[in-house]
Amino acid sequence: MAMAMSSRVLALFFFLLSCSYLGLSLYEDQVGLMDWHQRYIGKVKHAVFHTQKAGRKRVVVSTEENVIASLDLRHGEIFWRHVLGANDSIDEIDIALGKYVITLSSDGKIARAWNLADGQMVWESFLPGSLPSKSILFIPTNLKIGKEDFILVYSSGILYAVSSVDGEPFWKRDLVSEGFDARQLVYPRGRNVIQVLGFSSDTQFGVVEVNVNSGELLKHDKFAFPSGFSGDISFLSSDTAVALDSSREGLVSIRFSDGVISFQQAQISDLVQDFSGVAAILPYKLVEKVAVKTKKSVVFLEVTNKGSFVIVDNVDVTAVLSDSLPLSEGQQAIGLMQHEDGNIQLTVKLSSDWSSSLIKENIRIDSHRGKVQKLFLNNYIRTDRSSGFRALVVMEDHSLLLLQQGEIVWSREDGLASILEVTTSELPVEKDGVSVAKVEHSLFEWLKGHLLKLKGTLMLATPDDIGAIQKLRLQSSEKNKMTRDHNGFRKLIIVLTRAGKLFALHTGDGRIVWSVLLSSLRESETCKAPRVLNLLQWQVPHHHALDENPSIVVFGRCGSTLDAPGVYTTVDAYTGRELSSLGPFHSIAQIIPLPYTDSKEQRLHLVMDTEWRAHLYPRTTEALTIFHRELGNTYWYSVEADNGILRGHAAKGNCVLQVSDEYCFDTRNLWSIVFPPESEKIIATTNRRLNEVVHTQAKVVADQDVMYKYISKNLIFVATTTPKAVGGIGSVTPDESKLVVHLVDTITGRILHRMTHHGSQGPVHAVFSENWVVYHYFNLRAHRYEMSVIEIYDQSRADNKDVLKLVLGKHNLTSPISSYSRPEVVTKQQSYFFSHSVKAIAATSTAKGITSKQLLIGTISDQVLALDKRFLDPRRTLNPTQAEKEEGIIPLTDSLPIIPQVAFLCLLVLLLAS
């Protein structure tokens, strides 16, 4: 019995030993089980409601992040979700036959059908075309399930009839050859034709009729309008449209019936008082109405039977409309949402009776959500048989809200689907004397929590109270406390989204601690089209300044061009309160965090403008004094990837400007590296983290020899490839492509190491830590991905291997090092096959740098992979010596062993053994 038990233990030991040589990995769904996992969809741009009695009530949406999803209409939860490719933008969505979701994407080139219930793809159809045009999806109201029933798609100037069963095209009709730009499809009842409405040229409106069974062109009627069209058009009915003329100062009513087309023009200035500038027709699908936007307002107009215009209403320019919603008896409802005294007002009107309102509700919404940007309207039948309405609202911060009966039914923070920048912040230290209000959200929240617990103890709690109590207990658990833990695992993850909103998430459970929509990154008269640039640490208090809250800084730009003025805002990392804001000011081309802090531990930053002048922040006398003291030791580099140039820079005296600015400095170029544009193009750069801690510079190898890591924060990794190989994988042959990697000293511009991978191409993902670089790329000759490692060692300290010299102090470890002296370095490198395509790669870091490094790899299949750095040791050999085995050198293999199933099995065995 003892022998059997010992053999089992021995077998278990060897099995676990074999498991230690495998890369561990987690899939996306496993992350949710192990820790916490949140799913978002992004800013909604299309929405279709499905509220039939059979089945769950839901709304199907598509977003700017190329996501299509089905949401529970009662709670806002995701039924199913699909993330399409980065270039597969969704153009249109609709629901067919009550059980299929039809999507049109990639500028109309791809049509797909999805099962409404579970999101499974039913069919996919590729509709080729090269000319850009408006994409139109048209599902006939009498569509049935049958091989002869079709869906109409217009894309790239071609009209397709696509089978509703398998997506195969029945026929196609090239309308570009007819010089026709389609804007609307109409399927008249009782006729066997499809009417295509649009422009035959800049001065001609046309109607094309196509045989619905064969795609044969039956008729093309067109009529010229001498003043020309701007392209804006709205269709009010099957025989009436309104367009803007070429000057964008006049409206044209278009009537078309039985091959006859007539126009009637009116100047907007004759209809709207104090009109100036140009107008635009808003792209809403309205029936019997057209919405025209001017500088000051949105004007609603009707077209009379004679083609003249009548103003129906005039609302604020910030008002948001919904598309027309069909009601019973052929009536149409239109939703209108306006901001009023901190509230939003939802009004629903009948298109045929604009003088009265079906509903008028005021809803209080958090100001940090910004303004309403989109409105989708849906109706339901109340118990008294009258029509009720629910509104799906997209806010400025990309959040999604469902409103009904003047209340917010649910909300989703879907701006978190478009995170651009991430940083972390330490939580406050738990100690005696820290007020409850400072540790928790607020004193009010603390008192509210104790009141709820008291109600629970006295058996007076409602079901909602019980849910709130359970939530509070979860938040008050050790993992979810709002104070710092001993090991530093509890932190705030601070993220900046594309909408310019900051969120602080707790690492314990992922909950939102605070959020703020930055005022400096909202569109205003002084800042048009704001864009997010960077999120950086601003103030990180340590032990001598614990009373100060940490803060972060957000830089942005007021426009899409590089020379647009910049703005910045500092925010309290604990509360989300905006501390200060500045701008618009000079342009922002590059932001350089400096390794200096002032007495308040605010980090100094240099902001480069497009004239390559350096601006110092914070703009304080103390920061200026520190920078003047360190001026001779301040260097930075810039990368011009499009031009293939690396440059090194340093600051000199103050800027010579008409208005004196002591915080502005002129710069000088120290060096430049120019990669020949005909042979090399920069595709990736990376450097070491500014705050990375290295525990020891010495590395003791198997034969008791000592190797010294070349530790420099002034190294940059640069990857270049041939211009032909910049495209996707397989766009070139192996003989036409090569990947060249460089290690460059950014102080002197010296290339310390250069290596060429022939027959390889990007994309390249790299991580630089301590004295090593690991990078991922594609080997065209082997048709496989590869990962390579470069380690760089300092030979100038090779004499410091004698222990007696170290004891007697006869060494050069304390001799000064200058970046201008030529370093004596040696490199070691090795390459391995890797079975996964990679989205991102990073390395773990700890407070003291003692723990061995792990590579964290995000794969294309949304898999999170942790790989021990020992697998990427360039000293691995096929037959390691006994000394190398004792050191932990793994035997060399041609590929990295990534087996998720076996890794999971090892974990299971460990659990059973315990």
Short mmCIF file of N, CA and C in Angstrom, two decimals, residues 48 95 102 156 213 252 290 334 394 629 679 756 796 862 912:
data_model
loop_
_atom_site.label_atom_id
_atom_site.label_comp_id
_atom_site.label_asym_id
_atom_site.label_seq_id
_atom_site.Cartn_x
_atom_site.Cartn_y
_atom_site.Cartn_z
N VAL A 48 -32.78 48.57 -33.70
CA VAL A 48 -34.04 48.03 -34.19
C VAL A 48 -34.70 47.28 -33.04
N ILE A 95 -34.39 43.78 -39.10
CA ILE A 95 -34.90 42.47 -38.70
C ILE A 95 -35.85 41.96 -39.78
N ILE A 102 -30.47 41.13 -40.19
CA ILE A 102 -29.71 41.32 -41.42
C ILE A 102 -28.79 42.52 -41.24
N SER A 156 -21.61 50.04 -53.72
CA SER A 156 -20.59 50.25 -54.76
C SER A 156 -21.21 50.50 -56.13
N ASN A 213 -37.73 40.45 -60.89
CA ASN A 213 -37.39 39.03 -61.05
C ASN A 213 -36.06 38.82 -61.76
N VAL A 252 -35.31 72.49 -52.55
CA VAL A 252 -35.97 72.09 -53.78
C VAL A 252 -36.92 70.95 -53.46
N VAL A 290 -39.57 67.33 -43.22
CA VAL A 290 -38.14 67.41 -43.46
C VAL A 290 -37.56 68.32 -42.39
N ILE A 334 -43.11 60.90 -34.22
CA ILE A 334 -41.73 61.39 -34.26
C ILE A 334 -41.35 61.82 -32.85
N VAL A 394 -28.73 57.67 -26.77
CA VAL A 394 -27.26 57.63 -26.78
C VAL A 394 -26.76 58.99 -26.34
N ARG A 629 17.96 73.53 -13.55
CA ARG A 629 19.06 72.80 -12.93
C ARG A 629 19.41 71.53 -13.71
N SER A 679 13.89 51.35 -49.16
CA SER A 679 14.25 50.01 -48.67
C SER A 679 13.72 49.71 -47.27
N THR A 756 18.71 41.27 -38.97
CA THR A 756 17.78 41.16 -40.09
C THR A 756 17.14 39.78 -40.11
N SER A 796 31.79 46.25 -20.26
CA SER A 796 32.74 47.12 -19.55
C SER A 796 32.90 46.72 -18.10
N ASP A 862 -8.81 36.61 -28.48
CA ASP A 862 -9.22 37.13 -27.17
C ASP A 862 -8.81 36.19 -26.04
N LEU A 912 -7.05 18.89 -7.09
CA LEU A 912 -7.38 17.58 -6.54
C LEU A 912 -6.34 17.12 -5.54
#
